[in-house]
Short mmCIF file of C-alpha atoms in Angstrom, two decimals:
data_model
loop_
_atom_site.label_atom_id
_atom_site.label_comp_id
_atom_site.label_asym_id
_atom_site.label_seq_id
_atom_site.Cartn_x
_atom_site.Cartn_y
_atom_site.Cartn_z
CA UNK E 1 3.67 43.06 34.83
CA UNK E 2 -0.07 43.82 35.84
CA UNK E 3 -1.34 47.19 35.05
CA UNK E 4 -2.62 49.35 37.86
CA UNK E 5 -5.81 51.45 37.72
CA UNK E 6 -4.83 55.28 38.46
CA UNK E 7 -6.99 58.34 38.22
CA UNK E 8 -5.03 60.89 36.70
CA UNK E 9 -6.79 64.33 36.18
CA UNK E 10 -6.24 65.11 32.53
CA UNK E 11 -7.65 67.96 31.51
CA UNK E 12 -9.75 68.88 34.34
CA UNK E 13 -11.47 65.37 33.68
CA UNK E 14 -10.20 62.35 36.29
CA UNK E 15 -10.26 59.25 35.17
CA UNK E 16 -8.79 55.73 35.66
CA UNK E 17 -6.11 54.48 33.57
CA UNK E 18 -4.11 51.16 33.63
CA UNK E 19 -0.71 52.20 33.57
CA UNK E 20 2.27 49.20 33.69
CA UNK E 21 5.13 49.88 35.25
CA UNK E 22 7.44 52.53 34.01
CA UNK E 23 5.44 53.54 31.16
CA UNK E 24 5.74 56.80 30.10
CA UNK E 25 2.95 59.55 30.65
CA UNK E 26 3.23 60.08 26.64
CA UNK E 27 1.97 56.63 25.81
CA UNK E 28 -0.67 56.33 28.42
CA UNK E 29 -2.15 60.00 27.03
CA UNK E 30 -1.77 58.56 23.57
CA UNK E 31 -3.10 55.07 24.17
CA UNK E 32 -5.24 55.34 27.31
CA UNK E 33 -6.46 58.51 26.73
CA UNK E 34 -6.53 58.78 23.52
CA UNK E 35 -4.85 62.39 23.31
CA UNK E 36 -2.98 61.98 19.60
CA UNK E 37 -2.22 65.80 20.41
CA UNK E 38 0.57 64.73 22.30
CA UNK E 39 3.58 63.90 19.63
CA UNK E 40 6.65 61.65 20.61
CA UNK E 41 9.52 62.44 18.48
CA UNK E 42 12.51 61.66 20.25
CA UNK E 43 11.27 59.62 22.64
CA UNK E 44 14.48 60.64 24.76
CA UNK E 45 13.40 63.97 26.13
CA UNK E 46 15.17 66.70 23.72
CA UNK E 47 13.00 67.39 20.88
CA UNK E 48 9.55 68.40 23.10
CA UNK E 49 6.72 67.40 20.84
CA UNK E 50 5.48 65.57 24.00
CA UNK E 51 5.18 68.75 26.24
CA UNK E 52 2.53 68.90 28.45
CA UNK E 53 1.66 70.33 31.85
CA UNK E 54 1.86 69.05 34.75
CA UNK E 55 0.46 71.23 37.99
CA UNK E 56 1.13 73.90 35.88
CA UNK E 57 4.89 73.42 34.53
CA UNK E 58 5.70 72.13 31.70
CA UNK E 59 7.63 68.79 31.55
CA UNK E 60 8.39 66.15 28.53
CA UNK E 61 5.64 63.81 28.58
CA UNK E 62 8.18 60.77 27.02
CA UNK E 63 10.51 60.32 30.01
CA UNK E 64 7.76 61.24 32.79
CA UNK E 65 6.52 58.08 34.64
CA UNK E 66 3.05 58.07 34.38
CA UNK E 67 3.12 56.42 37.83
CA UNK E 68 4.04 59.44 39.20
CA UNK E 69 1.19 61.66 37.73
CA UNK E 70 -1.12 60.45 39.86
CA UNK E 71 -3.43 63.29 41.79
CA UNK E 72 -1.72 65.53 39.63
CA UNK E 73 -2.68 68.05 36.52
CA UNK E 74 -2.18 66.66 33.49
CA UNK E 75 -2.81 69.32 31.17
CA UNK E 76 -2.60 68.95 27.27
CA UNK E 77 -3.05 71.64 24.27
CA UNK E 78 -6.27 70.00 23.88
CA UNK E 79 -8.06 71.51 26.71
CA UNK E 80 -6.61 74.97 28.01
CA UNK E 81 -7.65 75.81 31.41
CA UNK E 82 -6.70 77.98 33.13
CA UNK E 83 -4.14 79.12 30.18
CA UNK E 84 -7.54 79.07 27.45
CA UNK E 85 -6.78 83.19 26.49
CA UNK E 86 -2.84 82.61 25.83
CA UNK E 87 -2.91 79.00 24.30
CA UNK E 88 -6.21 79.93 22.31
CA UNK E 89 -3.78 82.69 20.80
CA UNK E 90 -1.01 81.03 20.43
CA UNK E 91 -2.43 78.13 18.70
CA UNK E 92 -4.53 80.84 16.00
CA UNK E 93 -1.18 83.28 15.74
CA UNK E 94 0.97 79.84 14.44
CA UNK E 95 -1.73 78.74 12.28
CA UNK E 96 -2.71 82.33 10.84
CA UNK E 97 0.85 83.30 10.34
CA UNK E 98 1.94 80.15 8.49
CA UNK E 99 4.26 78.81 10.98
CA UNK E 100 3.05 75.53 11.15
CA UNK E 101 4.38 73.23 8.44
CA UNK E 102 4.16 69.39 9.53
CA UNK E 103 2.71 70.28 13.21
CA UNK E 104 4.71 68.00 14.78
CA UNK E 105 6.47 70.17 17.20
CA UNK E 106 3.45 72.38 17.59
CA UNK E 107 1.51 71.03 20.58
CA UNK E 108 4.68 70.82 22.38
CA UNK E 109 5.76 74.63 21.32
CA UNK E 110 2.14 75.58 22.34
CA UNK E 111 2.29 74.22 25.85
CA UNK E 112 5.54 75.43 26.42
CA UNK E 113 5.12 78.76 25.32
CA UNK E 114 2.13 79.29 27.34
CA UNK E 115 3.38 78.07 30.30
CA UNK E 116 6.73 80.49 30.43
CA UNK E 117 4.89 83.87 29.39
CA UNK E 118 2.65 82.50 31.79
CA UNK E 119 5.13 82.37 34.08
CA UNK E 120 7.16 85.61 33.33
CA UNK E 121 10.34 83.90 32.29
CA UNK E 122 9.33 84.89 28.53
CA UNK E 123 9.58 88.73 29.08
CA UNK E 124 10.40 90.14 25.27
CA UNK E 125 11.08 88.61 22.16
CA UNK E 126 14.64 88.42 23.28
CA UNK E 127 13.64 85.61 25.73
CA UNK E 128 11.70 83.44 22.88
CA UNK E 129 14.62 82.04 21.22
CA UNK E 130 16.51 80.33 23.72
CA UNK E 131 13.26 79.04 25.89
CA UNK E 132 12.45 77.40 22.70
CA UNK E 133 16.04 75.07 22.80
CA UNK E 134 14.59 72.07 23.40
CA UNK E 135 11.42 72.48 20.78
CA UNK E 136 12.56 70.74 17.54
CA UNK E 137 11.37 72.21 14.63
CA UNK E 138 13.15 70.40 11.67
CA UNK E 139 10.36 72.25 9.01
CA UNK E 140 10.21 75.95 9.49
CA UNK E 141 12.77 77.47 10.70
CA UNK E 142 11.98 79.06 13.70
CA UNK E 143 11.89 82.38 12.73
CA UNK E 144 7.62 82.36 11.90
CA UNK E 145 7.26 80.73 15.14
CA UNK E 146 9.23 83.07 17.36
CA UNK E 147 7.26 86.19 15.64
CA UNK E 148 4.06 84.35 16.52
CA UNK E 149 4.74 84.18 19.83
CA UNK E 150 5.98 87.86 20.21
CA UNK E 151 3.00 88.78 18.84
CA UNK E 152 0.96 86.69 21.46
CA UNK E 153 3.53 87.44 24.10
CA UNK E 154 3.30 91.11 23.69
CA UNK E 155 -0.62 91.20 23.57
CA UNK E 156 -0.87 89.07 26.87
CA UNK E 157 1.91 91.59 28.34
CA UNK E 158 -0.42 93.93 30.24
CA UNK E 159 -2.81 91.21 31.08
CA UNK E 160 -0.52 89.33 33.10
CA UNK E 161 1.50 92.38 34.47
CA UNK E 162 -1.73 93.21 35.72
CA UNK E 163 -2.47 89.64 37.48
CA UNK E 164 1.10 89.34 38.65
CA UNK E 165 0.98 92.90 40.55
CA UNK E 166 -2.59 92.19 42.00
CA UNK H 1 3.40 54.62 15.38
CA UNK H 2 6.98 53.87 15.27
CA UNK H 3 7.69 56.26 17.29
CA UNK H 4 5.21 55.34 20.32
CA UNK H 5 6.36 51.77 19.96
CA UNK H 6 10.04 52.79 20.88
CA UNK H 7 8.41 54.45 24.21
CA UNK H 8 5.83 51.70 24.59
CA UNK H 9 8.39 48.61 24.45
CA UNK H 10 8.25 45.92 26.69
CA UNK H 11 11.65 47.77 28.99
CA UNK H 12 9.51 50.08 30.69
CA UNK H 13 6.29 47.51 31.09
CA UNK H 14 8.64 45.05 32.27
CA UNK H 15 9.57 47.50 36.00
CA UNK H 16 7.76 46.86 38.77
CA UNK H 17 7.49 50.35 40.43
CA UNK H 18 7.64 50.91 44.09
CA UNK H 19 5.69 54.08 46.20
CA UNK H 20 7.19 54.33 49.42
CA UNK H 21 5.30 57.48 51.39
CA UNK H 22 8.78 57.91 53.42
CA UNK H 23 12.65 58.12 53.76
CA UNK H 24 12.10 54.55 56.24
CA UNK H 25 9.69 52.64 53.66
CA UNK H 26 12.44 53.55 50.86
CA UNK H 27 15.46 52.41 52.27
CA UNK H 28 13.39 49.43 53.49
CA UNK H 29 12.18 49.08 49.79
CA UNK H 30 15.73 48.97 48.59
CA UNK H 31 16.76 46.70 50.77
CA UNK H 32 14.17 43.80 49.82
CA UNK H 33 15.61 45.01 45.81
CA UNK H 34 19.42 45.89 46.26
CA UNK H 35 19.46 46.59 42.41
CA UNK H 36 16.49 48.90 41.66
CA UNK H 37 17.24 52.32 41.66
CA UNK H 38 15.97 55.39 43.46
CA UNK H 39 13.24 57.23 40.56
CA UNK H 40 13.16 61.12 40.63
CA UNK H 41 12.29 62.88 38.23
CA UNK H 42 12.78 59.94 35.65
CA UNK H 43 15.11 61.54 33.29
CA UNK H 44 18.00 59.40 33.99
CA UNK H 45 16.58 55.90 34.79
CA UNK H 46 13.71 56.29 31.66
CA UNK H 47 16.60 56.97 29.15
CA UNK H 48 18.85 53.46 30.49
CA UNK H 49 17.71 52.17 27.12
CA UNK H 50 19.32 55.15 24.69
CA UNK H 51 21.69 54.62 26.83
CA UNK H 52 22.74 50.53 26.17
CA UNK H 53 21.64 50.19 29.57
CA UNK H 54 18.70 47.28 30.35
CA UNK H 55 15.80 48.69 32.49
CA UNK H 56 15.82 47.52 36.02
CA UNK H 57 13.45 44.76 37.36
CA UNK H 58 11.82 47.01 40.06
CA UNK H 59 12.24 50.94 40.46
CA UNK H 60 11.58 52.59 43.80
CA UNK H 61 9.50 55.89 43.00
CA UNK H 62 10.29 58.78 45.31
CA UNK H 63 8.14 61.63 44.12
CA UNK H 64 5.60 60.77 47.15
CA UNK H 65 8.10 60.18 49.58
CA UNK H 66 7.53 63.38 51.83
CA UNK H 67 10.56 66.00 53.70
CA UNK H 68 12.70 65.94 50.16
CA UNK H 69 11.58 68.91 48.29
CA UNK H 70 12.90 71.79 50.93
CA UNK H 71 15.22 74.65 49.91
CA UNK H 72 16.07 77.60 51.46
CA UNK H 73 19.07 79.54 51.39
CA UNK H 74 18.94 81.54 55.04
CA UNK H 75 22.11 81.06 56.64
CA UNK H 76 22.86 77.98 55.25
CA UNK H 77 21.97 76.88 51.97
CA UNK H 78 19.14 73.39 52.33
CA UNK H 79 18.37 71.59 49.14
CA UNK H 80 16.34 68.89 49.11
CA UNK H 81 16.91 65.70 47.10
CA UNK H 82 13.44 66.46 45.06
CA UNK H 83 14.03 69.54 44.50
CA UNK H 84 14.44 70.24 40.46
CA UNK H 85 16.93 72.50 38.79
CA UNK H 86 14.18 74.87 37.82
CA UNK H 87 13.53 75.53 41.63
CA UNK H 88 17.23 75.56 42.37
CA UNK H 89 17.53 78.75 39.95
CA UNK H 90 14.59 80.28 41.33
CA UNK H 91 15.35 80.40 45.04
CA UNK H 92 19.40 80.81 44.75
CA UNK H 93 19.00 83.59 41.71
CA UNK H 94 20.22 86.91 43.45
CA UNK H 95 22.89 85.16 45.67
CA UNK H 96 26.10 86.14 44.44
CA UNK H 97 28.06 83.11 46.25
CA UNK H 98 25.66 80.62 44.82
CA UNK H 99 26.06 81.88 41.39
CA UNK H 100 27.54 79.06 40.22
CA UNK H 101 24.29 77.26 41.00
CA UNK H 102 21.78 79.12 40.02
CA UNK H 103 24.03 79.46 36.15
CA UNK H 104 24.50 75.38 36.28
CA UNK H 105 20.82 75.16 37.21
CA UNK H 106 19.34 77.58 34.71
CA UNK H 107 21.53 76.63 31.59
CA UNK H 108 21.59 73.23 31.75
CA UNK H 109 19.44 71.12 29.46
CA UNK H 110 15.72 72.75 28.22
CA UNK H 111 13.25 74.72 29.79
CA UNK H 112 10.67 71.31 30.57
CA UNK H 113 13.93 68.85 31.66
CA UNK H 114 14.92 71.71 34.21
CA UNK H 115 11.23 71.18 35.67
CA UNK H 116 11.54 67.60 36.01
CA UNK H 117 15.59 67.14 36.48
CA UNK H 118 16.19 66.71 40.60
CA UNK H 119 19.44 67.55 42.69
CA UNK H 120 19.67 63.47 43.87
CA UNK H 121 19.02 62.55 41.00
CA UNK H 122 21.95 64.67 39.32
CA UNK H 123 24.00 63.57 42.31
CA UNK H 124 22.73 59.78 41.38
CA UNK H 125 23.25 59.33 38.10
CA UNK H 126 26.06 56.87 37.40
CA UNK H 127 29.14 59.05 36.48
CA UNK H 128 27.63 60.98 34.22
CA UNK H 129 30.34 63.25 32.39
CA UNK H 130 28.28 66.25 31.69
CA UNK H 131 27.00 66.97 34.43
CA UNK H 132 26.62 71.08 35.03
CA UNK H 133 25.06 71.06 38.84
CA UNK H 134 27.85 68.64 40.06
CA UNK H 135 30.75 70.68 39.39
CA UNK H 136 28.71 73.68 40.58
CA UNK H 137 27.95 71.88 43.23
CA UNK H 138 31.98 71.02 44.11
CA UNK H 139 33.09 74.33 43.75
CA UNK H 140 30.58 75.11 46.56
CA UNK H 141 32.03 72.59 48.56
CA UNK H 142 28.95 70.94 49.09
CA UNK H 143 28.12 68.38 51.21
CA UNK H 144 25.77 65.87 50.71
CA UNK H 145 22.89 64.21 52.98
CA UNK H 146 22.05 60.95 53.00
CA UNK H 147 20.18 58.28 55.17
CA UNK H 148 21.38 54.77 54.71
CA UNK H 149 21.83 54.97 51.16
CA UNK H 150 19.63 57.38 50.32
CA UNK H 151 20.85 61.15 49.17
CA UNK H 152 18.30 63.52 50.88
CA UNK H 153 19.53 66.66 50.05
CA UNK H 154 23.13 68.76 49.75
CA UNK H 155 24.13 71.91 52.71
CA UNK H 156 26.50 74.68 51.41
CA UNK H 157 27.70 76.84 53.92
CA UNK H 158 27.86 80.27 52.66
CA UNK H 159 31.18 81.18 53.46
CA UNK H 160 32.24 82.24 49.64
CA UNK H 161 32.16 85.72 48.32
CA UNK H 162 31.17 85.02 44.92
CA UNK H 163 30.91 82.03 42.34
CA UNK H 164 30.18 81.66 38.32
CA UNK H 165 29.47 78.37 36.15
CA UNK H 166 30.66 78.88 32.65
CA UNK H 167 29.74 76.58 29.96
CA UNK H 168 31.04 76.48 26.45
CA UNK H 169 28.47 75.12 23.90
CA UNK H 170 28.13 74.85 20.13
CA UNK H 171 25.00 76.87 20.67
CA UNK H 172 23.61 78.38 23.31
CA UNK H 173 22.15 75.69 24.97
CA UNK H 174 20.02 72.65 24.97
CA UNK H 175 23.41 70.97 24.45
CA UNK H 176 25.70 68.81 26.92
CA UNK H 177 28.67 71.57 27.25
CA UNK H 178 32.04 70.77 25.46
CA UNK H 179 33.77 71.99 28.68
CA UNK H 180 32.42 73.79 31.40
CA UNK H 181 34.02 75.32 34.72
CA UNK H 182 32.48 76.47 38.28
CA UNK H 183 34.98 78.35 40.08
CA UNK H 184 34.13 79.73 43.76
CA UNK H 185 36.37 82.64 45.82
CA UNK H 186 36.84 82.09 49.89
CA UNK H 187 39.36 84.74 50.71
CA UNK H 188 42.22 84.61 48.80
CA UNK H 189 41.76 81.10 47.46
CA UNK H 190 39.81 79.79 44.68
CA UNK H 191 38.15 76.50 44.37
CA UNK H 192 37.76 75.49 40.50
CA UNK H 193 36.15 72.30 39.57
CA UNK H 194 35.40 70.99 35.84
CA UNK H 195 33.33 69.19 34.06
CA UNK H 196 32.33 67.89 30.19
CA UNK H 197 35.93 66.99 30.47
CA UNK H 198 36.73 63.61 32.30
CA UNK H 199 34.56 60.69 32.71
CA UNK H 200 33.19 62.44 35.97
CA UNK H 201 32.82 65.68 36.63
CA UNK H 202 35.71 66.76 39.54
CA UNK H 203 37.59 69.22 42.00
CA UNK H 204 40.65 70.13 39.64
CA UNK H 205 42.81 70.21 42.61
CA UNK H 206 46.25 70.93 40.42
CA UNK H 207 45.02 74.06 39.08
CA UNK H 208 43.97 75.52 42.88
CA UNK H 209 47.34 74.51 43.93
CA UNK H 210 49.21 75.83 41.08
CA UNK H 211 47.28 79.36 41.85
CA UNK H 212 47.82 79.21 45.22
CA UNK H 213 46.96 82.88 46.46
CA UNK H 214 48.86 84.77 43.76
CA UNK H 215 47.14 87.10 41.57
CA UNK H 216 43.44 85.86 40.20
CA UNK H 217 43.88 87.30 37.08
CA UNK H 218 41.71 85.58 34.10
CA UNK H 219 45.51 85.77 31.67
CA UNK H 220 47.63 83.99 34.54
CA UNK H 221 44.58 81.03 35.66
CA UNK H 222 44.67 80.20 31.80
CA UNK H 223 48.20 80.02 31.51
CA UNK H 224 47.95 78.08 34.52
CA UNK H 225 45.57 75.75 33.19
CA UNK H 226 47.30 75.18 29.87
CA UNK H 227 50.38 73.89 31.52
CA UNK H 228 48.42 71.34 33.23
CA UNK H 229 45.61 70.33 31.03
CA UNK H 230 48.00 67.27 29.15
CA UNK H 231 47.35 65.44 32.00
CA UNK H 232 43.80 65.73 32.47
CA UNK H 233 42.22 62.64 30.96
CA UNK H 234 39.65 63.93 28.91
CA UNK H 235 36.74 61.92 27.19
CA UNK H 236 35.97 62.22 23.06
CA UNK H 237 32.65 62.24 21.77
CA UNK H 238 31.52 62.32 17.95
CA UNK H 239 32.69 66.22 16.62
CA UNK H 240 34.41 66.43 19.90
CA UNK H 241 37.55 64.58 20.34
CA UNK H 242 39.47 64.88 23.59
CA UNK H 243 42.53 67.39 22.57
CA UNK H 244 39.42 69.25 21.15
CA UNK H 245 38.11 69.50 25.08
CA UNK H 246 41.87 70.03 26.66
CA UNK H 247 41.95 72.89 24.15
CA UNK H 248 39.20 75.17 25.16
CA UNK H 249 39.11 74.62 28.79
CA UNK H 250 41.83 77.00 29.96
CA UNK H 251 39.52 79.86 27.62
CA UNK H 252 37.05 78.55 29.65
CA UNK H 253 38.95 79.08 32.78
CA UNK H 254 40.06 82.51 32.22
CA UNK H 255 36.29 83.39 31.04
CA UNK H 256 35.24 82.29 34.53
CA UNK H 257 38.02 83.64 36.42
CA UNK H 258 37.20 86.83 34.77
CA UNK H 259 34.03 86.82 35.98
CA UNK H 260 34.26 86.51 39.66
CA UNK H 261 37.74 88.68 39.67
#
């Protein structure tokens, strides 16, 4: 099968990308674009090392047709956006509070994290645990993590109370 | 990079992908390839390999095909075949006779899959056991839309009073359920339908009749259930054998019943 050129907009940056059929937006950020930030674990969609976001949701990069990214945001850890304050955060809270052991599943927690406080489905710590069900962290056991992000989360809070009643 | 290689493999390079642009140019599309299947949100038809399944030869892509990503629930409740179970939750949450979907929709799988998982493709996938939205989606009496062979979206009329999904897991989610039970109440009547259980997800018929429109209490629907679960031919998976599932799901039953009582 040929590859076909496609802009995709990662990162705020388009560019054109041969992408072959079905393959996955994980391996074309990986390969293509070089983006080594973005982790395959499972390769089947459960363990979400490959998070990223796409317009603005966040979706498991390993079982997402690149194909289907096209004219989209593609948006990795590796360049914030429009998230830069909360992902920033996030990314110094893990590091600074020792819950990163092997990083694998940290990208992937990162994105995800930032996208539902973003969002408002994270509203207390209460929330953390169960958003986090399909973010495999085989090192640390969770419990570093989840106080990282309560810390973040509850920091943000008035922030983006703030933007959502505005 | 063992683990790109397993996504990288020659399976997915191998598909020739299809863009149709609308409902016409897809069901044209599909019938120059009578074997490639409709692509969603990619969950399904990207994991054919975990699954012993071969990739198909061409896959016809419909996430640019516009008119399949409505959903509203005014009078009638429209759900397009696009739409994902993340928006599902979102725009029935609050609805107490589509309870049943917004549970299914919100507990089912992880917080990214709900973002990318679509109704047609939940609808699509080839029997698949464990499915949470289908027997919400049963219990709701749903009925689905298609053109040619195409699902386009489901209608529910909102004629029920109120609904529940309940779901037993090992933990609390992220998991396929062990057993899991949408039950809906029209009047007097209940419609129950299962899932996690059989090889398809399914309308379980014997235990509506068997209630009939005696008392809904959660005590008599499980006794109800336990006296007919022997015949209910349940699947086994590894920790979960299928006496296992015919053993929980009248709990599950009564939890459910209990709810919408």
């Amino acid at each position: 099968m040929k590859p076909e050129l496609v802009a995709l907009d990662v990162n705020g940056d388009v560019r054109y990308v041969p992408i072959t059929g079905l393959q996955s937006l994980a391996d074309v950020l990986r390969q293509e674009v070089h983006l080594t930030s973005v982790k395959v674990g499972c390769a089947e969609g459960y363990c979400g090392s490959c998070t990223v976001l796409l317009d603005g949701e966040p979706v498991v990069s390993c079982l997402m047709p690149a194909i289907a990214c096209e004219g989209r945001e593609v948006r990795t850890v590796d360049e914030p956006g429009e998230l830069s304050g909360l992902q920033a955060d996030l990314q110094r809270e893990l590091c600074e509070s020792d819950a990163v052991q092997c990083g694998m599943c940290i990208p992937g927690i990162v994105t995800l994290m930032s996208a539902l406080i973003h969002q408002g489905e994270i509203r207390s710590a209460a929330d953390i645990s169960p958003a986090l069900v399909g973010s495999i962290c085989r090192c640390s056991g969770y419990a570093r993590i989840v106080d990282a992000v309560e810390r973040v989360r509850a920091a943000h809070a008035g922030a983006l109370h703030r933007e959502g009643s505005s | 990079m063992g683990a790109t290689a397993a996504v990288s493999d020659r399976g997915v390079f191998g598909v020739e992908v299809h863009r149709p642009r609308t409902v016409d140019e897809a069901l044209h599309l599909r019938g120059q390839h009578p074997d490639a299947p409709y692509v969603a949100g990619g969950t399904w038809v990207m994991r054919a390999p975990q699954r012993g399944e071969a990739l198909p030869a061409h896959a016809i892509l419909l996430n640019g095909v516009a008119g399949l990503d409505h959903a509203s629930i005014d009078g009638t409740c429209e759900l397009g075949a696009l739409v994902t179970l993340a928006h599902i939750a979102a725009v029935t949450r609050g609805a107490g006779d589509l309870q049943a979907l917004t549970e299914a929709s919100s507990l089912a799988a992880t917080p990214a899959l709900r973002r990318m998982i679509t109704l047609g493709g939940s609808l699509a996938a080839d029997a698949f056991w464990a499915s949470d939205i289908v027997p919400a989606l049963l219990c709701l009496d749903a009925e689905i839309v298609r053109q040619g062979d195409l699902i386009t979206g489901v209608r529910i009329s909102r004629t029920g009073k109120a609904s529940c999904h309940e779901r037993l897991t090992w933990r609390s989610g992220g998991e396929y359920s062990v057993a899991s039970v949408s039950i809906a109440r029209a009047g007097d009547s209940l419609r129950i339908a299962i899932g996690s259980v059989e090889a398809c997800p399914r309308r379980w018929t014997e235990l509506e009749d068997a209630a009939g429109s005696g008392p809904m209490t959660p005590e008599r629907l499980r006794d109800l259930a336990r006296s007919l679960v022997d015949d209910l031919d349940a699947v086994s998976a590894p920790g979960i054998p299928a006496d296992y599932r015919r053993t929980v799901l009248p709990e599950v039953v009564a939890r459910a019943t209990a709810r919408i009582a």
